[in-house]
Structure formats: C-alpha cells, structure tokens
C-alpha cells in the first residue's frame, strides 16, 4: 500500500472529496442535515458485518522523545461511520480534543476511513478549529492540510492512516480544539469516517454540510456515538529528558518536590470555559477552584509510590459535575497524563497507581 500523501492546505480555495450514500443494508439515520448519513442504520436494520480488524496502536504509545504524547478517545475498533450524500458540495466532521495546555505543536494526525463504493482512494482535508463557537462548538478555523488515503477497506472496521504534520510547525493556540476531516462528495463518493459506540462517556463531535457554518451534534444524529476514530500526537516542548522543575503560578500546582506540574480546565453546560485556579496545600497535595476562591472544586495529589510498585501515583477527587480536563506532567521526563471528567457527570475519583513509570 502506498504511503499517505500530505500537503499544506489554505482550506477554502481547494476543496476535496468524498462520501456517502446508502446501500440496502445501510439506511440513512435522521439528522439535522438531511444529506448526512450513517453507515450503520440505528433503526433496527442489521449492521454491516465487522470482520474483526483492530485499528491503530494501543491507547498510549512510547516515544524516544518524552515530550511527545498521543491523545486517543476511541477503543481501537470502529462500530460505525459517517459521510454525506454525493449531492452535497462539502462535508466536515470534527471531534474535540482536550489538550490540557496551549501552544502544543502537532506532530501526527491519525484517522480511519471505510467505504461502500468502488473508488478505493479518498482525497480529503485534515482541519483544525478553535472551540470558540456557540456553546463550545467549532468556531475559528486554525489551519488545514490536503491529504490522500489509498486502498480504503470496504469492511466496517475500515483502514487506519497516519499523517506526519511535523514539517508544517502547526502550533495549537488553545487548550481545547477540534480536529477532523473534510471532503467533497461530488469527487469521491461513498466514503465514511469511522466512529466508536463503546466508550463509557461521549467525546463531543460535530459535523457540517456544505460549509454552511451550522455545526450539528452528534454526527448524523447518531445517538449511539461516543467517539470519532481520530488521534493526535502532540509535542509539549519539554524535549528529551524533560524540562526540569515545575514553576508554580495561579493556575499551576507543583507537587512532589516540584517535579510534577498540574493544570486543569473546565467547561459548564452553558459553554463557559476557563482555567482552574491552583492553591498549594502540602508538598504533595493541592486544590483547584473554578468560579469562586471560597468554593473548592477539586483536590489532587501526586505520591511517590516507587517503593511499592515502581510508579508515581495520581489521586484526585472532585465536588463538581462540570466537565474537567486535568493535565499532569513529570517535568523531569516530559511524560504527561490527561484525565477528563465528562460534562453533567459527578466527578469520578481518580486513583491511578500506575500513572508514571518514571522512578526514581
């Protein structure tokens, strides 16, 4: 199989590719856009047979450069796919990524496609948007790139493609962004971007048809949706060997002899977003407040569990049901762990005794 092709894209001047129609076993689902379709019908028709392919790498990957980390929300196996009728002029599909920090550089983008048509290749765009639209939807367009995926599978499990974006020096200015794909279905027909139904919580995703600025969620109106099959590999700038001691400030906890840097972000049901405000309690422990300094929202500690299981441990508890994104970095190695509490969900305790295999 030929390696994927990739080039810089100015987004609006050149539009590319593909998607969706419906076969006898693949009926459209109801959607805010009548043109958008789901590969697997959710109205009682049997789904396309999944032949058991497992997509992509494991949830976390190791890199020689410890500043690199991958964010992946899917479970590695596609359950559905979304596209649009070939009468549309363009289709955009994106998922939110909670980065935990701003000014991260994008190293790699991964995506899964499947198809029902005879054309095996899809030309498309990889696009990035700020989460500054109404209610936290996609808003400001950040950047885009032209790409090609060849030999896309007919199987529902799809084919996974990895694209190297490091030569373009794309820096994401926001802590929360949307990343995804878009294509022109009049050029490439019956393609679908893969999705997951099995995640315990929903990672927000949106779609728009014909670049009309109306972002619909969930994609194709699919109530079973939990995550898109998009992954991002990012560079936090720490470099090989890490960046040294943490520097505390109003939004940063420095724990365990200032080795671990902890930051957080929140989002309310009304779409209000902000940085969690940090207050140090002990060398190992601190708390965050969101709206009022007298109202504690989350307590977190990083413990040295090296004598027990050769790991540093992360424990956290919250007194909130807003969405919370937590980022913990080992500044000596550059290793990062991200934790998320979904919107409208009581904060679930974090007891990660295998968080950092970075002893001593």
Short mmCIF file of C-alpha atoms in Angstrom, two decimals:
data_model
loop_
_atom_site.label_atom_id
_atom_site.label_comp_id
_atom_site.label_asym_id
_atom_site.label_seq_id
_atom_site.Cartn_x
_atom_site.Cartn_y
_atom_site.Cartn_z
CA UNK A 1 0.00 0.00 0.00
CA UNK A 2 1.33 3.41 -0.96
CA UNK A 3 2.11 5.72 1.96
CA UNK A 4 -0.43 8.52 2.55
CA UNK A 5 0.20 11.80 0.75
CA UNK A 6 0.09 15.12 2.53
CA UNK A 7 0.42 18.79 1.65
CA UNK A 8 -0.36 22.20 3.16
CA UNK A 9 -3.88 23.48 2.52
CA UNK A 10 -5.26 27.02 2.63
CA UNK A 11 -8.64 25.42 3.31
CA UNK A 12 -11.18 27.32 1.29
CA UNK A 13 -9.59 27.72 -2.18
CA UNK A 14 -9.21 23.99 -2.82
CA UNK A 15 -11.83 21.50 -1.70
CA UNK A 16 -11.57 17.75 -1.77
CA UNK A 17 -13.58 14.69 -1.58
CA UNK A 18 -15.80 12.07 -0.66
CA UNK A 19 -18.77 10.48 0.75
CA UNK A 20 -21.62 8.63 1.45
CA UNK A 21 -24.67 7.10 0.09
CA UNK A 22 -26.65 4.21 1.35
CA UNK A 23 -26.76 0.53 0.37
CA UNK A 24 -29.64 -1.81 1.06
CA UNK A 25 -28.30 -2.74 4.48
CA UNK A 26 -27.11 0.78 5.21
CA UNK A 27 -30.01 3.16 5.64
CA UNK A 28 -29.65 6.86 6.49
CA UNK A 29 -30.34 7.93 10.06
CA UNK A 30 -32.30 11.01 10.97
CA UNK A 31 -30.09 14.07 11.17
CA UNK A 32 -30.31 17.83 11.48
CA UNK A 33 -28.91 17.73 7.94
CA UNK A 34 -30.98 15.56 5.60
CA UNK A 35 -27.89 14.88 3.49
CA UNK A 36 -25.73 13.42 6.25
CA UNK A 37 -25.80 9.63 6.60
CA UNK A 38 -24.58 6.93 8.95
CA UNK A 39 -23.04 3.76 7.55
CA UNK A 40 -24.84 1.55 10.09
CA UNK A 41 -28.56 2.11 10.47
CA UNK A 42 -29.73 2.70 14.03
CA UNK A 43 -33.40 1.97 13.31
CA UNK A 44 -33.32 -1.81 13.65
CA UNK A 45 -31.60 -2.86 10.40
CA UNK A 46 -28.71 -5.27 11.00
CA UNK A 47 -25.30 -3.56 10.90
CA UNK A 48 -22.63 -4.30 8.33
CA UNK A 49 -20.60 -7.31 9.48
CA UNK A 50 -17.43 -6.36 11.34
CA UNK A 51 -14.72 -8.79 10.30
CA UNK A 52 -12.71 -8.26 13.48
CA UNK A 53 -9.97 -5.90 12.37
CA UNK A 54 -8.47 -3.84 15.20
CA UNK A 55 -7.34 -0.37 14.27
CA UNK A 56 -4.22 1.51 15.03
CA UNK A 57 -1.88 1.46 18.01
CA UNK A 58 -2.63 0.98 21.68
CA UNK A 59 -4.13 3.84 23.67
CA UNK A 60 -0.71 5.14 24.66
CA UNK A 61 2.50 4.97 22.67
CA UNK A 62 6.12 5.30 23.76
CA UNK A 63 8.48 7.75 22.08
CA UNK A 64 12.21 8.31 22.42
CA UNK A 65 11.37 11.99 22.82
CA UNK A 66 9.32 12.01 26.04
CA UNK A 67 7.81 15.39 25.15
CA UNK A 68 5.56 13.59 22.63
CA UNK A 69 2.23 12.18 23.75
CA UNK A 70 -0.86 10.84 21.98
CA UNK A 71 -4.50 11.64 22.76
CA UNK A 72 -6.92 8.89 21.74
CA UNK A 73 -10.56 8.61 22.82
CA UNK A 74 -11.74 5.58 20.82
CA UNK A 75 -11.34 1.93 21.88
CA UNK A 76 -9.48 0.92 18.71
CA UNK A 77 -12.39 -0.75 16.90
CA UNK A 78 -14.82 1.02 14.57
CA UNK A 79 -18.57 0.49 15.13
CA UNK A 80 -20.00 2.95 12.60
CA UNK A 81 -19.04 5.64 10.09
CA UNK A 82 -20.36 9.00 8.89
CA UNK A 83 -20.49 10.59 5.47
CA UNK A 84 -22.78 12.60 3.24
CA UNK A 85 -24.80 12.13 0.04
CA UNK A 86 -22.94 12.91 -3.17
CA UNK A 87 -25.33 15.79 -3.89
CA UNK A 88 -23.58 17.83 -1.18
CA UNK A 89 -20.68 20.11 -2.02
CA UNK A 90 -18.63 19.50 1.13
CA UNK A 91 -18.69 17.59 4.42
CA UNK A 92 -16.82 18.45 7.64
CA UNK A 93 -16.55 16.11 10.63
CA UNK A 94 -14.53 17.02 13.75
CA UNK A 95 -14.04 15.86 17.35
CA UNK A 96 -12.99 17.89 20.37
CA UNK A 97 -9.53 17.33 21.86
CA UNK A 98 -8.88 18.43 25.44
CA UNK A 99 -5.16 19.19 25.29
CA UNK A 100 -4.60 20.35 28.86
CA UNK A 101 -2.25 23.09 27.67
CA UNK A 102 -1.98 25.72 24.97
CA UNK A 103 0.76 26.21 22.37
CA UNK A 104 1.31 22.49 21.75
CA UNK A 105 2.73 21.56 18.35
CA UNK A 106 1.03 18.89 16.24
CA UNK A 107 3.31 16.02 15.23
CA UNK A 108 0.89 13.42 13.81
CA UNK A 109 -2.78 13.01 12.91
CA UNK A 110 -4.44 9.60 12.60
CA UNK A 111 -7.82 8.79 11.04
CA UNK A 112 -9.83 5.74 9.97
CA UNK A 113 -11.88 5.56 6.76
CA UNK A 114 -14.19 2.90 5.33
CA UNK A 115 -16.12 2.84 2.05
CA UNK A 116 -19.03 1.24 0.20
CA UNK A 117 -18.20 2.47 -3.30
CA UNK A 118 -15.84 1.21 -6.00
CA UNK A 119 -13.26 4.02 -5.74
CA UNK A 120 -10.65 2.88 -3.15
CA UNK A 121 -8.86 6.24 -2.71
CA UNK A 122 -10.02 9.43 -0.99
CA UNK A 123 -8.57 12.94 -1.19
CA UNK A 124 -9.54 15.00 1.84
CA UNK A 125 -8.58 17.79 4.23
CA UNK A 126 -7.20 17.50 7.77
CA UNK A 127 -8.57 20.54 9.60
CA UNK A 128 -8.21 22.21 12.99
CA UNK A 129 -10.72 24.59 14.62
CA UNK A 130 -10.79 26.52 17.87
CA UNK A 131 -13.58 25.59 20.32
CA UNK A 132 -14.86 29.17 20.42
CA UNK A 133 -18.17 28.73 18.61
CA UNK A 134 -21.60 28.92 20.27
CA UNK A 135 -21.79 26.57 23.26
CA UNK A 136 -18.19 25.43 22.73
CA UNK A 137 -18.77 24.28 19.14
CA UNK A 138 -16.11 24.72 16.40
CA UNK A 139 -15.60 28.39 15.66
CA UNK A 140 -12.39 29.94 14.35
CA UNK A 141 -10.60 27.95 11.64
CA UNK A 142 -6.97 27.37 12.69
CA UNK A 143 -5.33 25.55 9.76
CA UNK A 144 -5.79 22.74 7.25
CA UNK A 145 -3.83 20.29 5.11
CA UNK A 146 -4.56 18.29 1.95
CA UNK A 147 -4.13 14.54 2.28
CA UNK A 148 -4.78 11.27 0.41
CA UNK A 149 -5.71 7.84 1.80
CA UNK A 150 -5.32 4.93 -0.61
CA UNK A 151 -6.82 1.43 -0.61
CA UNK A 152 -9.60 2.18 1.87
CA UNK A 153 -11.27 -1.00 3.15
CA UNK A 154 -14.85 -1.99 2.31
CA UNK A 155 -15.09 -3.55 5.77
CA UNK A 156 -16.83 -1.57 8.52
CA UNK A 157 -13.60 -1.83 10.56
CA UNK A 158 -12.01 0.44 7.98
CA UNK A 159 -8.38 1.33 7.29
CA UNK A 160 -6.26 3.49 9.56
CA UNK A 161 -3.94 6.21 8.23
CA UNK A 162 -1.14 8.11 9.96
CA UNK A 163 -0.02 11.53 8.70
CA UNK A 164 3.16 13.34 9.72
CA UNK A 165 2.35 17.03 10.30
CA UNK A 166 5.64 17.92 11.99
CA UNK A 167 7.14 19.67 8.91
CA UNK A 168 4.36 22.30 9.00
CA UNK A 169 5.11 23.59 12.53
CA UNK A 170 1.43 23.79 13.42
CA UNK A 171 1.03 25.25 16.91
CA UNK A 172 -2.39 24.97 18.57
CA UNK A 173 -3.08 28.23 20.43
CA UNK A 174 -5.95 26.88 22.51
CA UNK A 175 -6.22 24.27 25.26
CA UNK A 176 -9.38 22.88 23.67
CA UNK A 177 -9.57 22.39 19.88
CA UNK A 178 -11.44 20.40 17.27
CA UNK A 179 -9.60 18.23 14.75
CA UNK A 180 -11.03 16.16 11.94
CA UNK A 181 -11.50 15.76 8.22
CA UNK A 182 -13.49 17.22 5.35
CA UNK A 183 -14.05 16.28 1.70
CA UNK A 184 -16.01 16.99 -1.48
CA UNK A 185 -18.51 14.14 -2.04
CA UNK A 186 -19.05 15.07 -5.67
CA UNK A 187 -15.48 13.95 -6.36
CA UNK A 188 -15.23 10.94 -4.04
CA UNK A 189 -18.42 9.07 -3.20
CA UNK A 190 -19.50 6.53 -0.56
CA UNK A 191 -16.69 7.14 1.94
CA UNK A 192 -17.16 7.21 5.72
CA UNK A 193 -15.01 8.40 8.61
CA UNK A 194 -15.01 5.73 11.35
CA UNK A 195 -16.63 6.15 14.75
CA UNK A 196 -16.90 4.33 18.08
CA UNK A 197 -20.01 3.32 20.04
CA UNK A 198 -18.33 1.69 23.04
CA UNK A 199 -16.68 4.46 25.06
CA UNK A 200 -18.16 4.93 28.54
CA UNK A 201 -18.52 8.69 28.02
CA UNK A 202 -19.13 10.81 24.93
CA UNK A 203 -16.31 12.90 23.44
CA UNK A 204 -18.09 15.80 21.69
CA UNK A 205 -18.07 15.75 17.89
CA UNK A 206 -19.73 17.99 15.31
CA UNK A 207 -20.41 17.93 11.58
CA UNK A 208 -21.47 20.46 8.98
CA UNK A 209 -22.66 20.09 5.38
CA UNK A 210 -21.76 22.49 2.55
CA UNK A 211 -19.67 24.70 4.87
CA UNK A 212 -22.84 26.46 5.98
CA UNK A 213 -21.49 27.25 9.46
CA UNK A 214 -24.20 25.15 11.13
CA UNK A 215 -22.46 22.56 13.29
CA UNK A 216 -24.67 19.59 14.22
CA UNK A 217 -24.03 17.15 17.05
CA UNK A 218 -23.91 14.19 17.33
CA UNK A 219 -22.72 13.45 13.77
CA UNK A 220 -25.53 12.11 11.56
CA UNK A 221 -27.84 12.33 14.58
CA UNK A 222 -26.41 9.03 15.84
CA UNK A 223 -27.45 8.68 19.49
CA UNK A 224 -25.04 5.71 19.88
CA UNK A 225 -21.99 7.83 19.05
CA UNK A 226 -19.25 8.05 21.71
CA UNK A 227 -16.00 8.96 19.86
CA UNK A 228 -14.53 9.51 16.40
CA UNK A 229 -11.53 7.50 15.26
CA UNK A 230 -9.19 10.50 15.31
CA UNK A 231 -5.92 10.59 17.27
CA UNK A 232 -3.42 13.42 17.77
CA UNK A 233 0.25 13.16 18.67
CA UNK A 234 1.50 16.40 20.21
CA UNK A 235 4.76 17.89 21.42
CA UNK A 236 4.62 19.81 24.69
CA UNK A 237 8.04 21.34 24.08
CA UNK A 238 9.74 19.67 27.03
CA UNK A 239 12.20 17.82 24.79
CA UNK A 240 14.11 14.64 25.54
CA UNK A 241 14.91 14.37 29.21
CA UNK A 242 12.19 16.79 30.32
CA UNK A 243 12.27 20.42 31.25
CA UNK A 244 13.24 20.35 34.91
CA UNK A 245 11.43 21.64 37.98
CA UNK A 246 7.87 22.93 37.84
CA UNK A 247 7.28 26.69 38.24
CA UNK A 248 4.12 27.40 40.29
CA UNK A 249 1.66 30.16 39.42
CA UNK A 250 -2.04 30.92 39.82
CA UNK A 251 -3.10 28.05 37.54
CA UNK A 252 -0.26 25.57 38.20
CA UNK A 253 0.32 23.17 41.08
CA UNK A 254 3.90 21.95 41.59
CA UNK A 255 3.83 18.69 43.53
CA UNK A 256 6.27 16.13 44.91
CA UNK A 257 9.36 18.32 45.27
CA UNK A 258 8.13 20.44 42.31
CA UNK A 259 8.69 17.53 39.94
CA UNK A 260 5.07 17.25 38.78
CA UNK A 261 3.23 20.12 37.10
CA UNK A 262 -0.58 20.01 37.34
CA UNK A 263 -3.05 22.23 35.46
CA UNK A 264 -6.76 22.00 34.76
CA UNK A 265 -9.56 23.42 32.63
CA UNK A 266 -13.33 23.34 32.99
CA UNK A 267 -16.45 23.76 30.84
CA UNK A 268 -20.02 24.31 32.10
CA UNK A 269 -23.27 23.18 30.42
CA UNK A 270 -23.76 26.80 29.31
CA UNK A 271 -20.45 26.68 27.44
CA UNK A 272 -18.40 28.77 29.89
CA UNK A 273 -14.76 27.65 29.81
CA UNK A 274 -11.80 28.61 31.94
CA UNK A 275 -8.58 27.62 33.64
CA UNK A 276 -8.76 26.01 37.07
CA UNK A 277 -7.17 28.21 39.76
CA UNK A 278 -4.49 26.41 41.78
CA UNK A 279 -3.84 26.52 45.54
CA UNK A 280 -0.95 24.55 47.09
CA UNK A 281 -1.70 22.72 50.36
CA UNK A 282 1.34 20.49 51.01
CA UNK A 283 4.34 19.29 49.04
CA UNK A 284 2.23 16.50 47.53
CA UNK A 285 -1.28 17.99 47.54
CA UNK A 286 -3.23 20.98 46.24
CA UNK A 287 -6.71 22.01 45.18
CA UNK A 288 -8.40 23.95 42.39
CA UNK A 289 -11.32 26.38 42.31
CA UNK A 290 -13.26 27.44 39.21
CA UNK A 291 -15.75 30.23 39.95
CA UNK A 292 -15.02 31.50 43.46
CA UNK A 293 -11.92 31.22 45.63
CA UNK A 294 -14.09 30.10 48.56
CA UNK A 295 -15.58 27.21 46.57
CA UNK A 296 -13.17 24.24 46.27
CA UNK A 297 -13.94 22.14 43.18
CA UNK A 298 -11.15 19.54 43.03
CA UNK A 299 -8.35 18.19 45.23
CA UNK A 300 -5.35 16.39 43.72
CA UNK A 301 -2.13 14.80 44.93
CA UNK A 302 0.89 13.09 43.35
CA UNK A 303 2.55 10.46 45.55
CA UNK A 304 5.87 8.67 45.33
CA UNK A 305 4.79 5.04 45.04
CA UNK A 306 8.20 3.90 43.79
CA UNK A 307 8.95 1.72 46.86
CA UNK A 308 5.62 -0.08 46.34
CA UNK A 309 5.22 -0.64 42.58
CA UNK A 310 7.89 1.49 40.87
CA UNK A 311 5.37 4.19 39.85
CA UNK A 312 4.34 7.68 40.86
CA UNK A 313 0.64 7.81 41.73
CA UNK A 314 -2.04 10.38 40.87
CA UNK A 315 -5.12 10.69 43.11
CA UNK A 316 -7.91 13.25 42.63
CA UNK A 317 -11.40 13.90 43.93
CA UNK A 318 -13.95 16.49 42.87
CA UNK A 319 -17.02 18.29 44.16
CA UNK A 320 -18.47 19.17 40.76
CA UNK A 321 -20.37 17.84 37.75
CA UNK A 322 -18.96 20.25 35.16
CA UNK A 323 -16.50 19.00 32.56
CA UNK A 324 -12.95 18.94 33.91
CA UNK A 325 -9.72 18.34 31.98
CA UNK A 326 -6.61 17.66 34.10
CA UNK A 327 -3.04 17.53 32.82
CA UNK A 328 -0.20 16.13 34.96
CA UNK A 329 3.36 16.34 33.65
CA UNK A 330 6.55 14.81 35.03
CA UNK A 331 8.88 17.72 34.31
CA UNK A 332 11.99 15.54 34.62
CA UNK A 333 10.97 13.19 31.79
CA UNK A 334 8.28 15.10 29.90
CA UNK A 335 5.76 12.27 30.39
CA UNK A 336 2.15 13.53 30.51
CA UNK A 337 -1.11 12.03 31.77
CA UNK A 338 -4.51 13.56 30.90
CA UNK A 339 -7.68 12.92 32.90
CA UNK A 340 -11.22 14.04 31.97
CA UNK A 341 -14.49 14.23 33.87
CA UNK A 342 -17.41 14.44 31.40
CA UNK A 343 -19.95 17.24 31.40
CA UNK A 344 -23.02 16.78 33.66
CA UNK A 345 -21.34 13.82 35.39
CA UNK A 346 -20.46 13.71 39.09
CA UNK A 347 -16.67 13.81 39.36
CA UNK A 348 -15.39 10.24 39.44
CA UNK A 349 -12.45 9.66 41.84
CA UNK A 350 -9.07 9.16 40.19
CA UNK A 351 -6.83 6.54 41.81
CA UNK A 352 -4.13 5.96 39.22
CA UNK A 353 -1.40 3.95 40.94
CA UNK A 354 0.28 3.29 37.58
CA UNK A 355 0.38 6.86 36.36
CA UNK A 356 4.12 7.41 35.84
CA UNK A 357 6.67 4.66 35.33
CA UNK A 358 9.44 7.22 35.79
CA UNK A 359 11.07 6.23 39.09
CA UNK A 360 13.24 7.36 40.74
#
